[in-house]
Coordinates of C-alpha atoms and ligand atoms in Angstrom, one line a residue:
M1 CA 47.1 -10.9 -1.8
T2 CA 48.2 -12.3 1.5
I3 CA 51.4 -14.3 1.8
Q4 CA 50.7 -18.0 1.5
L5 CA 52.6 -21.2 0.9
L6 CA 52.3 -22.5 -2.7
T7 CA 50.6 -25.8 -3.1
N8 CA 52.7 -28.9 -3.8
D9 CA 51.2 -29.1 -7.3
T10 CA 52.3 -25.5 -8.1
I11 CA 55.8 -26.1 -6.5
G12 CA 56.2 -29.2 -8.7
K13 CA 55.3 -27.4 -11.9
I14 CA 57.6 -24.5 -11.2
A15 CA 60.5 -26.7 -10.3
A16 CA 59.9 -28.8 -13.3
G17 CA 60.2 -25.7 -15.5
E18 CA 63.9 -25.4 -14.6
V19 CA 65.0 -29.0 -15.0
V20 CA 62.9 -30.0 -18.0
E21 CA 62.9 -27.2 -20.5
R22 CA 62.0 -29.3 -23.5
P23 CA 61.7 -32.9 -24.6
A24 CA 65.4 -33.2 -25.2
S25 CA 66.1 -32.4 -21.6
V26 CA 63.7 -35.2 -20.5
V27 CA 65.5 -37.7 -22.7
K28 CA 68.9 -36.5 -21.4
E29 CA 67.8 -36.9 -17.7
L30 CA 66.4 -40.4 -18.4
L31 CA 69.5 -41.4 -20.4
E32 CA 71.8 -40.2 -17.6
N33 CA 69.8 -42.2 -15.1
A34 CA 70.3 -45.3 -17.3
L35 CA 74.1 -44.6 -17.5
D36 CA 74.2 -44.1 -13.7
A37 CA 72.5 -47.5 -13.3
A38 CA 75.5 -49.0 -15.3
A39 CA 73.4 -50.1 -18.3
T40 CA 75.2 -51.6 -21.2
A41 CA 72.3 -51.2 -23.6
I42 CA 69.9 -48.3 -23.8
A43 CA 67.0 -48.0 -26.2
I44 CA 65.3 -44.7 -26.8
E45 CA 62.0 -44.2 -28.7
I46 CA 60.3 -40.9 -29.3
A47 CA 57.1 -39.9 -31.1
A48 CA 56.2 -36.4 -32.3
G49 CA 59.4 -34.8 -31.1
G50 CA 58.9 -36.4 -27.7
M51 CA 55.8 -34.4 -27.1
E52 CA 53.6 -37.4 -27.6
R53 CA 55.8 -40.1 -26.2
I54 CA 59.3 -40.7 -24.9
E55 CA 60.4 -44.2 -23.8
V56 CA 63.9 -45.0 -22.4
S57 CA 64.7 -48.7 -21.6
D58 CA 67.9 -49.9 -20.1
N59 CA 69.4 -53.2 -18.8
G60 CA 70.9 -51.5 -15.7
K61 CA 70.6 -52.3 -12.1
G62 CA 66.9 -51.5 -11.7
I63 CA 64.9 -50.0 -8.9
P64 CA 63.7 -52.2 -6.0
F65 CA 59.9 -52.5 -5.8
N66 CA 59.7 -50.7 -2.4
E67 CA 61.8 -47.8 -3.7
L68 CA 59.6 -47.0 -6.8
S69 CA 57.4 -44.5 -5.0
V70 CA 60.5 -42.9 -3.4
A71 CA 62.3 -42.4 -6.7
I72 CA 59.6 -40.0 -7.9
Q73 CA 59.7 -37.8 -4.8
R74 CA 61.4 -34.5 -4.9
H75 CA 65.1 -34.5 -3.6
A76 CA 65.1 -38.3 -3.5
T77 CA 68.4 -39.8 -4.8
S78 CA 70.5 -42.9 -4.3
K79 CA 73.6 -41.0 -5.5
L80 CA 74.5 -38.4 -2.9
L81 CA 74.3 -38.3 0.9
R82 CA 76.0 -35.0 1.9
F83 CA 76.8 -31.9 -0.1
E84 CA 80.5 -32.5 0.5
D85 CA 80.2 -35.7 -1.5
L86 CA 79.9 -33.6 -4.7
D87 CA 83.7 -33.4 -4.5
D88 CA 84.0 -37.0 -5.4
L89 CA 80.9 -37.5 -7.4
T90 CA 81.1 -40.3 -9.9
T91 CA 77.5 -40.2 -11.1
L92 CA 75.7 -37.9 -13.5
G93 CA 72.7 -37.4 -11.3
F94 CA 72.8 -36.1 -7.7
R95 CA 69.9 -33.7 -7.1
G96 CA 67.0 -36.2 -7.1
E97 CA 65.0 -33.7 -9.2
A98 CA 64.5 -35.3 -12.6
L99 CA 61.9 -38.0 -12.0
P100 CA 59.6 -35.7 -9.8
S101 CA 60.0 -32.9 -12.3
I102 CA 59.1 -35.1 -15.3
A103 CA 56.3 -36.7 -13.3
A104 CA 54.8 -33.3 -12.5
V105 CA 54.3 -32.4 -16.2
S106 CA 53.4 -35.7 -17.9
L107 CA 51.9 -39.1 -17.6
L108 CA 54.9 -41.1 -16.3
T109 CA 55.1 -44.9 -16.2
L110 CA 58.0 -46.5 -14.4
R111 CA 58.7 -50.2 -14.9
S112 CA 61.6 -51.8 -13.3
R113 CA 63.1 -55.0 -12.1
P114 CA 66.5 -55.3 -10.3
L115 CA 68.6 -58.2 -11.6
D116 CA 68.5 -60.0 -8.2
Q117 CA 64.7 -59.9 -7.9
D118 CA 62.4 -62.3 -9.7
H119 CA 59.6 -59.8 -10.2
G120 CA 59.4 -56.2 -11.1
G121 CA 57.1 -53.3 -10.4
L122 CA 55.1 -50.7 -12.2
L123 CA 54.3 -47.3 -11.0
Q124 CA 52.1 -44.7 -12.8
V125 CA 52.1 -41.0 -12.1
D126 CA 49.4 -38.9 -13.6
F127 CA 50.6 -35.2 -13.8
G128 CA 52.0 -35.5 -10.2
Q129 CA 49.4 -37.9 -8.8
A130 CA 51.1 -41.2 -8.1
A131 CA 49.0 -44.4 -8.0
N132 CA 50.1 -47.4 -5.9
A133 CA 53.0 -49.5 -7.3
I134 CA 51.9 -52.9 -8.6
S135 CA 53.9 -56.0 -9.0
L136 CA 54.7 -57.1 -12.5
G137 CA 56.7 -59.7 -14.4
A138 CA 59.4 -57.9 -16.3
S139 CA 62.9 -58.5 -17.7
P140 CA 65.8 -56.9 -15.6
G141 CA 66.3 -53.2 -16.0
T142 CA 64.2 -50.1 -16.2
T143 CA 61.8 -48.6 -18.7
L144 CA 60.4 -45.1 -18.3
T145 CA 57.6 -43.9 -20.5
V146 CA 56.7 -40.2 -20.6
E147 CA 53.4 -39.3 -22.4
Q148 CA 51.6 -36.0 -23.1
L149 CA 54.6 -34.0 -21.9
F150 CA 53.7 -30.4 -20.8
S151 CA 50.0 -30.8 -21.6
N152 CA 49.2 -29.4 -18.2
V153 CA 51.5 -26.4 -18.7
P154 CA 50.0 -24.7 -21.8
A155 CA 52.6 -21.8 -21.6
R156 CA 55.5 -24.2 -22.0
R157 CA 53.8 -26.2 -24.7
K158 CA 53.3 -23.0 -26.7
F159 CA 57.0 -22.4 -26.7
L160 CA 58.0 -25.8 -28.0
R161 CA 59.4 -25.8 -31.4
Q162 CA 58.1 -28.0 -34.2
A163 CA 58.2 -31.8 -33.7
S164 CA 61.0 -32.1 -36.3
T165 CA 63.1 -29.5 -34.5
E166 CA 62.7 -31.3 -31.2
S167 CA 63.5 -34.7 -32.9
G168 CA 66.6 -33.1 -34.3
A169 CA 67.8 -31.8 -30.9
I170 CA 67.1 -35.3 -29.3
N171 CA 69.0 -37.0 -32.1
R172 CA 72.0 -34.8 -31.7
M173 CA 72.1 -35.2 -27.9
V174 CA 71.7 -39.0 -28.0
A175 CA 74.3 -39.3 -30.7
S176 CA 76.7 -37.3 -28.6
Y177 CA 76.2 -39.7 -25.6
A178 CA 76.4 -42.7 -27.9
A179 CA 79.7 -41.5 -29.3
A180 CA 81.1 -40.8 -25.8
Y181 CA 80.0 -44.1 -24.3
P182 CA 81.3 -46.6 -26.8
A183 CA 80.8 -49.5 -24.4
V184 CA 77.1 -48.9 -24.2
R185 CA 74.9 -50.1 -27.1
F186 CA 72.5 -47.2 -28.0
T187 CA 69.5 -47.4 -30.2
L188 CA 67.4 -44.4 -31.1
T189 CA 64.0 -44.7 -32.8
I190 CA 62.2 -41.6 -34.0
D191 CA 58.5 -42.0 -35.0
G192 CA 58.9 -45.7 -35.6
R193 CA 62.0 -45.4 -37.7
R194 CA 65.5 -46.4 -36.5
S195 CA 67.6 -43.3 -36.4
F196 CA 70.9 -45.0 -35.5
T197 CA 72.4 -47.7 -33.4
T198 CA 75.9 -48.2 -32.0
D199 CA 77.5 -51.6 -31.4
G200 CA 78.6 -51.2 -27.7
A201 CA 81.9 -52.8 -28.6
G202 CA 83.9 -50.2 -26.7
D203 CA 85.7 -48.5 -29.6
L204 CA 85.4 -44.7 -30.0
V205 CA 85.7 -44.7 -33.7
G206 CA 83.2 -47.5 -34.0
A207 CA 80.7 -45.6 -31.8
A208 CA 81.3 -42.4 -33.9
T209 CA 80.6 -44.4 -37.1
G210 CA 77.3 -45.7 -35.6
A211 CA 76.2 -42.4 -34.1
W212 CA 77.3 -40.0 -36.8
G213 CA 77.9 -42.1 -39.9
P214 CA 80.8 -43.7 -41.7
D215 CA 82.2 -40.5 -43.2
V216 CA 82.7 -39.2 -39.6
G217 CA 84.2 -42.5 -38.4
A218 CA 86.6 -42.5 -41.4
A219 CA 87.8 -39.0 -40.7
A220 CA 88.2 -39.3 -36.9
L221 CA 91.8 -38.7 -35.7
V222 CA 92.0 -40.4 -32.3
L223 CA 93.7 -38.3 -29.6
E224 CA 96.7 -40.1 -28.3
P225 CA 98.0 -39.5 -24.7
L226 CA 100.4 -36.6 -24.7
E227 CA 104.1 -37.0 -24.1
P228 CA 104.8 -36.5 -20.4
S229 CA 106.5 -33.1 -21.1
A230 CA 103.4 -31.8 -22.9
A231 CA 100.7 -33.4 -20.6
V232 CA 98.7 -31.1 -18.4
P233 CA 98.7 -32.4 -14.9
G234 CA 95.4 -33.4 -13.5
V235 CA 93.5 -33.2 -16.8
S236 CA 93.2 -36.1 -19.1
V237 CA 91.8 -35.7 -22.6
E238 CA 90.4 -38.6 -24.7
G239 CA 88.4 -38.8 -27.8
W240 CA 88.9 -37.8 -31.4
I241 CA 88.9 -34.8 -33.7
G242 CA 87.8 -34.8 -37.3
A243 CA 90.4 -34.4 -40.1
P244 CA 90.1 -30.9 -41.6
T245 CA 88.7 -32.3 -44.8
L246 CA 85.5 -33.0 -42.7
N247 CA 83.9 -29.8 -41.6
R248 CA 80.6 -28.1 -41.1
S249 CA 79.1 -24.6 -41.3
H250 CA 78.0 -24.9 -37.6
R251 CA 79.4 -26.0 -34.3
Q252 CA 76.8 -28.6 -33.5
H253 CA 79.3 -31.5 -33.9
L254 CA 81.9 -30.0 -31.5
V255 CA 81.0 -32.1 -28.5
F256 CA 82.6 -31.9 -25.0
F257 CA 82.1 -34.2 -22.1
V258 CA 83.5 -33.4 -18.7
N259 CA 83.6 -36.4 -16.2
G260 CA 81.1 -38.2 -18.4
R261 CA 78.7 -35.3 -18.6
L262 CA 77.7 -33.5 -21.9
I263 CA 78.5 -29.8 -21.4
Q264 CA 78.7 -26.6 -23.3
N265 CA 81.7 -24.3 -23.0
R266 CA 82.7 -21.6 -25.4
A267 CA 86.3 -21.4 -24.2
L268 CA 86.9 -25.1 -24.9
A269 CA 85.3 -24.9 -28.3
Y270 CA 87.5 -21.9 -29.1
A271 CA 90.7 -23.7 -27.8
L272 CA 89.9 -26.6 -30.1
E273 CA 89.1 -24.5 -33.2
E274 CA 92.3 -22.6 -32.7
A275 CA 94.3 -25.8 -33.3
Y276 CA 92.7 -26.0 -36.8
H277 CA 93.7 -22.4 -37.4
S278 CA 94.3 -21.9 -41.2
L279 CA 93.4 -25.5 -41.9
L280 CA 89.8 -24.7 -42.3
M281 CA 88.1 -22.1 -44.5
V282 CA 86.6 -19.1 -42.7
G283 CA 83.1 -20.0 -41.5
R284 CA 83.8 -23.8 -41.4
H285 CA 84.0 -25.7 -38.2
P286 CA 85.5 -29.1 -37.3
L287 CA 83.9 -32.1 -35.8
A288 CA 85.1 -33.5 -32.5
L289 CA 84.2 -35.6 -29.5
I290 CA 86.4 -34.6 -26.5
K291 CA 86.1 -36.4 -23.2
I292 CA 87.8 -34.5 -20.4
D293 CA 88.5 -36.2 -17.1
I294 CA 89.4 -34.1 -14.2
D295 CA 89.3 -34.3 -10.4
P296 CA 85.6 -33.7 -9.4
A297 CA 86.9 -31.3 -6.7
S298 CA 88.2 -28.9 -9.4
V299 CA 85.0 -28.6 -11.4
D300 CA 81.7 -27.4 -10.1
V301 CA 78.8 -29.3 -11.7
N302 CA 76.2 -27.5 -9.6
V303 CA 76.0 -24.2 -11.4
H304 CA 73.3 -24.8 -14.0
P305 CA 69.7 -26.0 -13.7
T306 CA 70.1 -28.6 -16.4
K307 CA 73.8 -29.2 -15.6
A308 CA 74.6 -28.1 -19.2
E309 CA 77.4 -25.9 -18.0
V310 CA 80.1 -26.5 -15.5
K311 CA 82.6 -24.2 -13.8
F312 CA 86.3 -25.1 -13.8
A313 CA 88.6 -24.1 -11.0
D314 CA 91.2 -23.4 -13.7
E315 CA 89.6 -23.1 -17.1
R316 CA 92.8 -22.1 -18.9
L317 CA 94.5 -25.3 -17.8
V318 CA 91.7 -27.4 -19.3
C319 CA 91.8 -25.4 -22.5
R320 CA 95.5 -25.9 -22.8
A321 CA 95.1 -29.7 -22.4
V322 CA 92.5 -29.7 -25.2
S323 CA 94.5 -27.6 -27.6
R324 CA 97.7 -29.6 -27.1
A325 CA 95.9 -32.9 -27.7
A326 CA 94.2 -31.5 -30.8
H327 CA 97.4 -30.0 -32.1
A328 CA 99.3 -33.3 -31.7
A329 CA 96.6 -35.2 -33.5
L330 CA 96.5 -32.7 -36.4
T331 CA 100.3 -32.7 -36.9
Q332 CA 100.4 -36.5 -36.9
A333 CA 97.3 -36.9 -39.1
P334 CA 97.8 -39.7 -41.6
R335 CA 98.3 -38.6 -45.2
D336 CA 95.2 -40.4 -46.5
D337 CA 92.9 -37.7 -45.3
L338 CA 93.8 -35.8 -48.4
P339 CA 91.0 -35.3 -50.9
R340 CA 91.2 -38.0 -53.6
V341 CA 91.2 -37.4 -57.3
G342 CA 89.2 -40.1 -59.0
F343 CA 90.3 -41.2 -62.4
R344 CA 87.6 -41.5 -65.0
A345 CA 88.1 -44.9 -66.6
I346 CA 88.2 -44.8 -70.4
P347 CA 86.0 -47.6 -71.7
S348 CA 88.1 -50.0 -73.8
G349 CA 87.5 -49.6 -77.5
S350 CA 86.7 -45.9 -77.4
D351 CA 89.1 -43.4 -78.7
V352 CA 91.9 -43.0 -76.3
R353 CA 93.9 -40.6 -78.4
Q354 CA 92.8 -37.6 -76.4
A355 CA 94.9 -34.6 -75.7
P356 CA 97.8 -35.8 -73.6
M357 CA 98.5 -34.3 -70.2
Q358 CA 100.9 -31.5 -70.9
I359 CA 104.1 -31.5 -68.8
E360 CA 105.7 -28.1 -68.7
T361 CA 109.4 -27.9 -68.1
R362 CA 110.2 -24.5 -69.4
T363 CA 112.3 -22.3 -67.2
F364 CA 111.3 -18.8 -66.3
A365 CA 113.6 -16.4 -64.7
N366 CA 112.6 -13.8 -62.1
H367 CA 110.3 -16.0 -60.1
P368 CA 109.8 -15.2 -56.5
I369 CA 110.6 -18.6 -55.0
A370 CA 113.8 -17.6 -53.2
T371 CA 116.0 -20.5 -52.3
D372 CA 115.9 -21.1 -48.6
E373 CA 118.6 -22.9 -46.6
S374 CA 117.7 -21.2 -43.3
T375 CA 115.4 -24.0 -42.1
P376 CA 116.8 -27.4 -43.0
A377 CA 114.2 -30.1 -43.3
Q378 CA 114.1 -32.2 -40.1
P379 CA 114.1 -35.8 -41.2
G380 CA 111.2 -37.8 -39.8
K381 CA 109.4 -34.7 -38.5
S382 CA 107.9 -33.6 -41.8
A383 CA 104.2 -33.9 -42.2
L384 CA 104.8 -34.8 -45.8
P385 CA 106.8 -37.6 -47.3
A386 CA 109.7 -36.7 -49.5
L387 CA 108.2 -36.0 -52.9
R388 CA 109.9 -36.4 -56.3
V389 CA 108.8 -33.6 -58.7
L390 CA 107.9 -34.9 -62.1
G391 CA 106.5 -31.8 -63.9
Q392 CA 103.8 -29.2 -64.2
V393 CA 100.3 -29.3 -65.6
G394 CA 98.5 -26.3 -67.0
A395 CA 101.3 -24.0 -65.7
S396 CA 99.5 -24.2 -62.3
Y397 CA 99.9 -27.6 -60.7
I398 CA 103.0 -29.6 -59.8
I399 CA 103.0 -33.3 -60.3
A400 CA 105.1 -35.2 -57.9
E401 CA 105.5 -38.8 -56.8
G402 CA 105.5 -39.9 -53.2
P403 CA 105.7 -43.4 -51.5
D404 CA 101.9 -43.6 -51.5
G405 CA 101.1 -42.4 -55.0
L406 CA 100.8 -39.4 -57.2
Y407 CA 100.5 -35.9 -55.8
L408 CA 99.0 -32.9 -57.6
I409 CA 100.1 -29.7 -55.8
D410 CA 98.5 -26.3 -56.4
Q411 CA 101.6 -24.1 -56.8
H412 CA 99.9 -20.9 -55.6
A413 CA 98.3 -22.5 -52.5
A414 CA 101.6 -24.3 -51.7
H415 CA 103.7 -21.2 -52.0
E416 CA 101.1 -19.2 -50.0
R417 CA 101.4 -21.7 -47.1
V418 CA 105.2 -21.4 -47.3
M419 CA 105.1 -17.6 -47.3
Y420 CA 102.5 -17.5 -44.5
E421 CA 104.6 -19.6 -42.2
K422 CA 107.7 -17.5 -43.0
I423 CA 105.8 -14.4 -42.0
L424 CA 104.6 -16.0 -38.8
A425 CA 108.1 -17.2 -38.0
S426 CA 109.6 -13.8 -38.5
L427 CA 106.9 -12.2 -36.4
S428 CA 107.5 -14.6 -33.6
A429 CA 111.2 -14.2 -33.8
G430 CA 110.8 -10.4 -33.9
I431 CA 113.0 -10.1 -36.9
V432 CA 111.3 -8.7 -40.0
E433 CA 113.6 -8.2 -42.9
K434 CA 112.7 -5.2 -45.1
Q435 CA 113.8 -4.0 -48.4
P436 CA 114.0 -0.2 -48.5
Y437 CA 113.3 1.7 -51.7
L438 CA 115.9 4.2 -52.9
D439 CA 113.1 6.0 -54.7
P440 CA 110.0 5.8 -52.6
L441 CA 107.0 4.6 -54.5
V442 CA 103.9 6.7 -54.6
I443 CA 100.7 4.7 -55.0
E444 CA 97.2 6.1 -55.5
L445 CA 94.5 4.3 -53.6
G446 CA 90.8 4.1 -54.1
V447 CA 88.5 5.3 -51.4
E448 CA 87.9 1.8 -49.9
E449 CA 91.6 0.9 -50.1
R450 CA 92.4 4.1 -48.3
V451 CA 90.0 3.3 -45.5
V452 CA 91.5 -0.2 -45.0
F453 CA 95.0 1.3 -45.2
D454 CA 94.2 3.7 -42.4
K455 CA 92.9 0.9 -40.3
S456 CA 95.8 -1.5 -41.0
G457 CA 98.9 0.8 -40.7
D458 CA 100.2 -0.9 -37.6
E459 CA 99.8 -4.4 -38.9
L460 CA 101.3 -3.6 -42.3
S461 CA 104.4 -2.1 -40.5
I462 CA 104.7 -5.2 -38.3
V463 CA 104.9 -7.5 -41.3
G464 CA 107.6 -5.2 -42.9
F465 CA 106.0 -2.4 -44.9
E466 CA 107.0 1.2 -44.4
I467 CA 104.1 3.2 -45.8
E468 CA 102.7 6.6 -45.0
G469 CA 99.7 8.5 -46.1
F470 CA 100.6 11.0 -48.9
G471 CA 98.0 13.7 -49.6
E472 CA 94.4 12.9 -50.1
G473 CA 94.2 9.6 -51.9
S474 CA 97.8 8.4 -52.1
V475 CA 100.4 6.6 -50.0
V476 CA 104.2 6.6 -50.2
V477 CA 105.9 3.2 -49.8
R478 CA 109.5 3.5 -48.4
A479 CA 110.2 -0.2 -47.7
I480 CA 108.5 -3.6 -48.3
P481 CA 109.0 -7.0 -46.6
A482 CA 112.2 -8.5 -48.1
M483 CA 110.3 -11.6 -49.2
M484 CA 108.2 -9.4 -51.5
A485 CA 111.2 -8.2 -53.4
G486 CA 110.7 -8.6 -57.1
V487 CA 106.9 -8.5 -57.2
D488 CA 104.8 -5.6 -58.6
I489 CA 104.1 -3.9 -55.3
R490 CA 101.7 -1.4 -56.9
E491 CA 99.4 -4.3 -58.0
R492 CA 99.9 -6.6 -55.0
L493 CA 99.4 -3.9 -52.3
S494 CA 96.1 -3.0 -53.9
L495 CA 95.1 -6.7 -53.9
I496 CA 96.0 -7.0 -50.3
L497 CA 94.0 -4.0 -49.3
K498 CA 91.1 -5.2 -51.5
E499 CA 91.0 -8.6 -49.7
L500 CA 91.2 -6.9 -46.3
S501 CA 88.4 -4.6 -47.2
E502 CA 86.3 -7.7 -47.7
G503 CA 86.8 -8.7 -44.1
G504 CA 90.1 -10.6 -43.8
A505 CA 90.5 -14.3 -43.3
G506 CA 92.5 -14.5 -40.1
D507 CA 91.8 -14.8 -36.4
S508 CA 93.1 -11.3 -35.7
W509 CA 93.7 -8.3 -38.0
L510 CA 97.4 -9.0 -37.9
D511 CA 96.8 -12.5 -38.9
S512 CA 94.5 -11.3 -41.7
V513 CA 97.2 -9.0 -42.9
A514 CA 99.8 -11.8 -42.8
I515 CA 97.5 -14.2 -44.7
S516 CA 96.8 -11.6 -47.4
A517 CA 100.4 -10.6 -47.7
A518 CA 101.4 -14.2 -48.0
C519 CA 98.7 -14.8 -50.7
H520 CA 99.6 -11.8 -52.8
T521 CA 103.3 -12.4 -52.6
S522 CA 103.1 -16.0 -53.8
I523 CA 103.6 -17.3 -57.3
R524 CA 100.3 -17.5 -59.1
A525 CA 98.6 -20.0 -61.3
N526 CA 99.4 -19.9 -65.0
Q527 CA 103.0 -19.3 -64.3
A528 CA 105.4 -21.9 -65.8
L529 CA 108.1 -23.1 -63.4
S530 CA 111.3 -24.9 -64.0
L531 CA 112.0 -28.2 -62.4
P532 CA 114.5 -26.7 -59.9
E533 CA 112.0 -24.1 -59.0
M534 CA 109.3 -26.7 -58.4
R535 CA 111.7 -28.8 -56.4
E536 CA 112.6 -25.9 -54.2
L537 CA 108.9 -25.0 -53.7
V538 CA 108.0 -28.6 -52.7
A539 CA 111.1 -28.8 -50.4
Q540 CA 109.9 -25.6 -48.7
L541 CA 106.4 -26.9 -48.4
E542 CA 107.7 -30.1 -46.8
R543 CA 109.3 -27.9 -44.1
T544 CA 106.1 -26.2 -43.1
A545 CA 104.1 -27.3 -40.1
F546 CA 100.8 -27.6 -42.0
P547 CA 101.6 -28.4 -45.6
R548 CA 98.2 -29.4 -46.6
A549 CA 96.3 -26.1 -46.7
C550 CA 97.1 -22.5 -47.5
G551 CA 96.5 -19.7 -45.0
H552 CA 93.0 -19.4 -46.3
G553 CA 92.3 -23.0 -45.6
R554 CA 92.2 -24.1 -49.2
P555 CA 93.9 -27.5 -49.9
T556 CA 97.4 -27.4 -51.3
M557 CA 97.5 -30.9 -52.8
L558 CA 95.5 -33.9 -53.9
L559 CA 96.6 -37.5 -53.8
M560 CA 95.9 -40.3 -56.2
S561 CA 97.0 -43.4 -54.3
Q562 CA 98.7 -46.4 -55.7
T563 CA 95.6 -48.4 -54.9
D564 CA 93.5 -45.9 -56.8
L565 CA 95.8 -46.3 -59.8
E566 CA 95.8 -50.1 -59.6
K567 CA 92.0 -50.2 -59.3
Q568 CA 91.5 -47.9 -62.2
F569 CA 93.9 -49.9 -64.4
S570 CA 92.0 -53.1 -63.3
R571 CA 95.1 -54.5 -61.7
R572 CA 93.2 -55.4 -58.6
Ligands
ADP1 P1 69.1 -38.4 -9.5 O1 69.5 -39.0 -10.8 O2 69.6 -37.0 -9.3 O3 69.4 -39.3 -8.3 P2 66.4 -38.8 -10.4 O4 65.2 -38.1 -10.1 O5 66.9 -38.7 -11.8 O6 67.5 -38.2 -9.5 O7 66.3 -40.3 -10.0 C1 65.9 -40.7 -8.7 C2 66.5 -42.0 -8.3 O8 65.8 -43.0 -9.1 C3 67.9 -42.2 -8.7 O9 68.8 -41.8 -7.6 C4 68.0 -43.7 -8.8 O10 68.2 -44.4 -7.6 C5 66.6 -44.1 -9.4 N1 66.6 -44.3 -10.8 C6 66.1 -43.4 -11.7 N2 66.2 -44.0 -13.0 C7 66.8 -45.2 -12.9 C8 67.2 -46.2 -13.8 N3 67.1 -46.1 -15.1 N4 67.8 -47.3 -13.3 C9 68.0 -47.5 -11.9 N5 67.6 -46.5 -11.0 C10 67.0 -45.4 -11.5
MG2 MG1 68.9 -38.4 -12.6

C-alpha cells in the first residue's frame, strides 16, 4: 500500500477511540464541560447504559450561536491559548477534543443559549457530519444529547459491557462529582428512574448524603485544616473520610480529586488506607472523598488520554498531606461512630423475670494484665472518655459507664489492642524486653508450623523471642518477650504460628507477627477478672492511640447511649 493521508472521517474515529472509551467517559466529558461553564445545576439522563442515549443539561454560561459549529471542531477550545497556560489552568477541559470525538461516533445534538442572548441555537452532527446551526427558543444553558453511541464503530460496540455495568460505572462517576462539587445541584436519571439528586447547598456532608446515601453522610468525618506545624506547604486537602465502622470489600468509594478533577492514583489510595491501619479488618476498605488542591504548575494533567491520571512533581509530599489529614480525622473521630447495641423492649405484661445479667466480680490471680505506670494517661488527649468499670458479663465483657452511656468492652480485643500498641512502641523505641529461660524450652512443631517458623525467624526475634531450630521438627526457646511472661508459651507459640500460616493480618510480615503475638498474649474470653484487673485494663485501653479496634480490626467496644436507654424505657 502506498503512503497516504487518512481521511478526516478515519482520523476522527481513531482520535475518538482515545478520548471516549465507553459511555461513562462521554458523560464525564460533558459533565466537566458543564462545570467549566460554571453551571450550578446539572441534570444527567441515560438510557441503556448510555449506549442508546445520554443527555446532559446545565444552566451554565452557554455557547454563542456563531460558535456552535466551532465547538465541535477538533482542537477548538475556549479554555487554553498557549501550551504554557497549562501551568495556571483552572478549567477541567483544555484540549478541545471531547465534542469532536463524541460527534464522530454518535448522533450529537447541541442546544445552547447564553444568558445574555434572547435566543438559542441548535446544531446536529450525524456521525461527524454537521448540519447548519438553526436558531431556537431555549432557556439559558446548554443541553447535549448523544444517541446511538459507537454504532458506526462495531469493534468498540462489541467490547462494551452490559448496559447495567455501564449504568453502574456512570452512577459511580457522577456520584463522585456530585459529592466533590456540593455547590452544584446534580440529578442523575437512569432509564427513566431517578438515581440520586444532591441539593447544591454547598455542604460536603449534605452532598455525600445525596450522592451516596444517608449512612455514608452519617459516617463522614470531615477533614479539618491541619495545624500549621503539621500542614504540608503548597498542598491543601479537603473532604471527608468514612468512620471505620463504614467499610467496603472494594475501593470504588475511595475517591480523589486533584484541582477539581477526578483522578486515580494508587499511591494516594495507599496513603489513605494506611491511616486506617488496624482499624479495618483485612480485605475491607474505607470510603473517602478527598479534594486536593495544589499549584497547577506542580502537577501535569496532560499525561493520560482521558485525563484519569495525573503526574505530581512530588508525589510523596501529596501522600503525606493526605495521610496526615486522615490521621487527624481518625484520632478526633467522635465517639458515636461506635456500633450501637439495641435493647429489645420487653412488652409490658409479659414475664420479665428472666435470667438476670450476671455480674462477675470474682478475683483470679495470675492474670497477664501487668500494671503499667510507664505511660501515664494524658488528660484531654485520650480518644476515650474516662470510664467507670461496673462489672463483667459472661466472663468475657466488661461493663463500664461513661459520660455518654453504657459501654460493653470485649476484654480480649481490648487487651489485644493494648498489647499490640506496646509491641509497636517497643519496636519503635528499639528496646524490646526479654525474659530468658533458665531451662530452655523445647517445643515440637508440626510441618506447617515449622515452615512458618523458618520464614519468621527474624521477625520473631525482633519482637523478643530467642528461638532456634532444634533437630528435625522441634525448636528450642531460650527467651520470650517479657510481656508474655506467665502465659503457656508452648500453646501460644503454636497459635501464633498457626495464625501466621493462614496468611497474617498485618501490612508487613513484622506487623503480622506483632498482631499475632499481641493476640495470643492477651487475656481471653471466658476468663473472670477482678474489678482492679478490669480497671487496669480499661485504663490501659484509654491510653492507646486507637482504642476502638484490636490489631485485627475487630471492635473492642459497643456503646448504649443515654438516649438509647431513655428511648427504650419510654422516657422520651
Ligand atoms: P474543551 O473542554 O477541552 O475546551 P470540548 O470539546 O469539551 O473541549 O468543548 C469545546 C468547547 O465548547 C469548550 O471550550 C467550550 O467553549 C464549549 N462548550 C462545551 N460544552 C459546553 C457547555 N456545557 N457550556 C458552555 N460551553 C461549552
Ligand atoms: Mg471539555
